[in-house]
Amino acid sequence: NAGVMQNPRHLVRRRGQEARLRCSPMKGHSHVYWYRQLPEEGLKFMVYLQKENIIDESGMPKERFSAEFPKEGPSILRIQQVVRGDSAAYFCASSTGGEGVLAKNIQYFGAGTRLSVL
Amino acid sequence: DAKTTQPPSMDCAEGRAANLPCNHSTISGNEYVYWYRQIHSQGPQYIIHGLKNNETNEMASLIITEDRKSSTLILPHATLRDTAVYYCIVRVKGLYYKLSFGAGTTVTVRA
């Protein structure tokens, strides 16, 4: 079974360019989560998506960041007009879901995309 | 906004058991405790989870106190490859999907 696949593994962008990070969930998983890890910091939740729906984007910066999970294809995290502060590792996780407080929700993570902004 | 408290670091001898404590005194009655680890900036790896009872799988054991205010992850025979940052996680209250990672415990296994 293939795990969560993220690409590219490393991405270098100049200030002002756009960054597109891709995430293919594990087979059978329809729930995707994005987390960001700034240098020397812990992982921070960014956004939770189900197919064609954004469920919670409370961790996303208000500007320049967007995420989607289309009916077909991978989930995309898009960062427009990147700045040096966007340099970080971006991790995607997926799960089978599980609704409600009582449900366990095991998220399996990909290897991450390391974004460097010059 | 992590709701768990872990020691920042600990050392362990190779081949010995590693016992990693975690305090989660504000955990709600129906919230699971999850353990993940992150090896040298790789993606976090799921280890184990539990609700009330002790749990064991091929990687580790999880001991949860009766009042559920703390737990211990046990790596029975630590190897050098177990060197990692270990995260004890409870979900954000009311948001079952939002894993809140704290600083974790940096475990160094020494030969």
Coordinates of C-alpha atoms in Angstrom, one line a residue:
Chain A
N1 CA 0.0 0.0 0.0
A2 CA 1.4 3.3 -1.0
G3 CA 1.4 5.9 1.8
V4 CA 0.7 9.5 1.6
M5 CA 2.6 10.9 -1.3
Q6 CA 3.8 14.5 -1.4
N7 CA 5.6 16.3 -4.2
P8 CA 7.9 17.9 -4.7
R9 CA 10.0 17.0 -1.8
H10 CA 12.0 20.2 -2.1
L11 CA 10.8 23.4 -3.7
V12 CA 12.8 26.6 -4.1
R13 CA 11.1 29.8 -5.0
R14 CA 12.1 33.4 -5.2
R15 CA 10.1 36.0 -3.4
G16 CA 6.9 36.9 -5.2
Q17 CA 6.6 33.6 -7.0
E18 CA 3.9 31.0 -6.5
A19 CA 4.4 27.7 -4.8
R20 CA 2.2 24.6 -5.4
L21 CA 2.4 21.7 -3.1
R22 CA 0.7 18.4 -4.0
C23 CA -0.6 15.6 -1.8
S24 CA -2.1 12.3 -2.8
P25 CA -3.8 10.6 0.2
M26 CA -3.5 7.0 1.0
K27 CA -5.8 4.7 -0.9
G28 CA -9.2 4.7 0.6
H29 CA -8.7 7.9 2.4
S30 CA -11.0 10.8 1.6
H31 CA -9.9 13.3 4.3
V32 CA -6.8 15.4 3.9
Y33 CA -5.0 17.7 6.4
W34 CA -2.2 20.2 5.9
Y35 CA 0.3 21.1 8.6
R36 CA 3.2 23.6 8.6
Q37 CA 6.4 23.2 10.5
L38 CA 8.5 26.4 10.7
P39 CA 12.2 25.9 11.5
E40 CA 12.8 24.8 15.1
E41 CA 9.1 24.8 15.8
G42 CA 6.3 22.2 16.1
L43 CA 3.7 21.3 13.6
K44 CA 0.8 23.6 13.2
F45 CA -2.6 22.7 11.7
M46 CA -3.5 24.6 8.6
V47 CA -6.5 23.2 6.9
Y48 CA -8.8 20.1 6.8
L49 CA -10.4 19.1 3.5
Q50 CA -12.7 16.4 2.3
K51 CA -13.4 15.8 -1.4
E52 CA -14.4 19.2 -2.9
N53 CA -15.0 20.7 0.5
I54 CA -12.9 22.8 2.9
I55 CA -14.0 21.8 6.4
D56 CA -11.8 23.9 8.5
E57 CA -9.2 26.4 7.3
S58 CA -8.7 28.2 10.6
G59 CA -5.0 27.6 10.6
M60 CA -4.4 29.1 7.2
P61 CA -2.9 32.6 6.9
K62 CA -5.6 35.0 5.8
E63 CA -3.9 36.0 2.6
R64 CA -1.9 34.3 -0.2
F65 CA -2.7 30.7 1.0
S66 CA -5.3 28.5 -0.4
A67 CA -6.1 24.8 -0.5
E68 CA -8.2 22.5 -2.6
F69 CA -9.0 18.8 -2.8
P70 CA -10.8 18.3 -6.1
K71 CA -13.0 15.3 -7.0
E72 CA -10.2 13.9 -9.1
G73 CA -6.5 14.4 -8.4
P74 CA -4.4 15.3 -5.5
S75 CA -4.9 18.0 -2.9
I76 CA -3.1 21.2 -3.6
L77 CA -1.8 23.8 -1.2
R78 CA -1.1 27.0 -3.1
I79 CA 1.0 29.9 -1.8
Q80 CA 0.9 33.0 -3.9
Q81 CA 3.6 35.7 -3.8
V82 CA 5.8 33.8 -1.4
V83 CA 7.9 35.6 1.2
R84 CA 10.9 34.4 3.1
G85 CA 8.7 33.7 6.2
D86 CA 6.9 31.0 4.2
S87 CA 10.1 28.9 4.2
A88 CA 9.1 25.8 6.1
A89 CA 8.2 22.1 5.9
Y90 CA 4.7 21.5 4.8
F91 CA 3.2 18.1 5.7
C92 CA 0.1 16.5 4.4
A93 CA -1.8 13.8 6.3
S94 CA -4.8 11.7 5.4
S95 CA -7.3 9.6 7.2
T96 CA -10.5 7.6 6.6
G97 CA -12.4 10.2 8.5
G98 CA -14.5 9.4 11.4
E99 CA -17.1 11.8 12.5
G100 CA -17.6 13.3 15.9
V101 CA -15.9 13.5 19.2
L102 CA -16.1 9.8 19.9
A103 CA -14.3 8.7 16.8
K104 CA -10.7 8.0 16.6
N105 CA -9.0 9.8 13.8
I106 CA -5.6 8.4 12.9
Q107 CA -3.8 10.6 10.5
Y108 CA -1.0 9.3 8.4
F109 CA 1.6 11.7 7.2
G110 CA 3.6 12.1 4.1
A111 CA 7.3 12.9 3.9
G112 CA 6.6 16.6 3.5
T113 CA 7.6 19.3 1.1
R114 CA 10.4 21.6 2.1
L115 CA 9.9 25.1 0.7
S116 CA 12.8 27.5 0.6
V117 CA 12.2 31.1 -0.4
L118 CA 15.2 33.0 -1.6
Chain B
D1 CA -2.3 25.6 22.3
A2 CA -1.0 22.1 23.2
K3 CA -2.8 20.5 26.0
T4 CA 0.0 18.1 26.9
T5 CA 3.1 18.4 29.0
Q6 CA 6.2 16.3 28.2
P7 CA 9.8 16.5 29.3
P8 CA 11.9 18.3 26.6
S9 CA 14.5 15.5 26.3
M10 CA 15.6 12.2 27.6
D11 CA 18.4 9.7 26.9
C12 CA 18.0 6.0 26.7
A13 CA 20.5 3.1 26.3
E14 CA 20.2 0.9 23.3
G15 CA 18.4 -2.3 24.1
R16 CA 16.7 -0.9 27.2
A17 CA 13.1 0.1 27.6
A18 CA 12.3 3.8 27.1
N19 CA 9.5 5.2 29.2
L20 CA 8.1 8.5 27.9
P21 CA 5.7 10.3 30.2
C22 CA 3.0 12.7 29.3
N23 CA 0.6 14.8 31.3
H24 CA -2.8 15.7 29.9
S25 CA -4.7 16.7 33.0
T26 CA -7.5 18.6 31.1
I27 CA -8.4 15.7 28.8
S28 CA -12.1 15.1 28.3
G29 CA -13.7 11.8 29.0
N30 CA -14.0 10.8 25.4
E31 CA -10.8 12.1 24.0
Y32 CA -8.2 9.8 22.7
V33 CA -4.5 10.1 23.4
Y34 CA -2.3 9.7 20.3
W35 CA 1.5 9.3 20.1
Y36 CA 3.5 10.2 17.0
R37 CA 7.2 10.5 16.4
Q38 CA 9.2 12.5 14.0
I39 CA 12.6 11.2 13.0
H40 CA 15.0 13.9 11.8
S41 CA 12.4 16.2 10.1
Q42 CA 10.7 13.3 8.3
G43 CA 6.9 13.2 8.3
P44 CA 5.4 12.3 11.7
Q45 CA 4.8 8.6 12.2
Y46 CA 1.8 7.3 14.0
I47 CA 2.8 5.0 16.9
I48 CA -0.3 4.2 19.0
H49 CA -3.4 5.6 20.5
G50 CA -5.6 4.9 23.5
L51 CA -8.7 5.9 25.3
K52 CA -8.9 4.3 28.7
N53 CA -7.3 0.9 28.6
N54 CA -3.6 0.1 28.1
E55 CA -2.7 -0.6 24.5
T56 CA 0.1 -2.5 22.8
N57 CA 1.1 -2.9 19.2
E58 CA 4.2 -4.0 17.3
M59 CA 5.9 -0.6 18.0
A60 CA 5.1 0.3 21.6
S61 CA 2.9 0.0 24.6
L62 CA 0.7 2.8 26.0
I63 CA -0.2 2.9 29.7
I64 CA -2.9 5.3 30.7
T65 CA -3.6 6.1 34.3
E66 CA -7.0 5.3 35.8
D67 CA -7.9 9.0 36.0
R68 CA -6.6 9.5 32.5
K69 CA -4.6 12.6 33.5
S70 CA -1.3 11.1 32.3
S71 CA 0.1 8.3 30.2
T72 CA 3.4 6.6 29.4
L73 CA 4.7 5.4 26.1
I74 CA 7.0 2.5 26.4
L75 CA 9.4 1.4 23.7
P76 CA 10.4 -2.0 25.0
H77 CA 13.8 -2.4 23.4
A78 CA 15.1 0.9 22.1
T79 CA 17.3 0.9 19.1
L80 CA 19.4 3.7 17.6
R81 CA 16.6 4.1 14.9
D82 CA 14.2 5.1 17.7
T83 CA 16.0 8.4 18.1
A84 CA 13.3 11.0 17.4
V85 CA 11.0 13.6 18.7
Y86 CA 8.0 12.0 20.3
Y87 CA 4.7 13.8 20.5
C88 CA 1.9 13.1 22.9
I89 CA -1.3 14.5 21.4
V90 CA -4.8 15.1 22.4
R91 CA -7.3 16.6 20.0
V92 CA -8.5 20.2 20.3
K93 CA -11.7 20.0 22.4
G94 CA -14.7 19.5 20.1
L95 CA -12.6 19.3 17.0
Y96 CA -11.8 15.6 16.5
Y97 CA -9.6 16.2 13.5
K98 CA -7.3 18.9 14.8
L99 CA -4.1 17.4 16.2
S100 CA -2.3 19.8 18.4
F101 CA 1.5 19.1 18.4
G102 CA 3.5 20.5 21.3
A103 CA 7.3 20.6 21.6
G104 CA 7.5 16.8 22.3
T105 CA 10.3 14.9 23.9
T106 CA 13.5 14.5 22.1
V107 CA 14.6 11.0 22.7
T108 CA 18.3 10.1 22.1
V109 CA 19.1 6.4 22.1
R110 CA 22.8 5.8 22.8
A111 CA 24.8 2.8 22.0

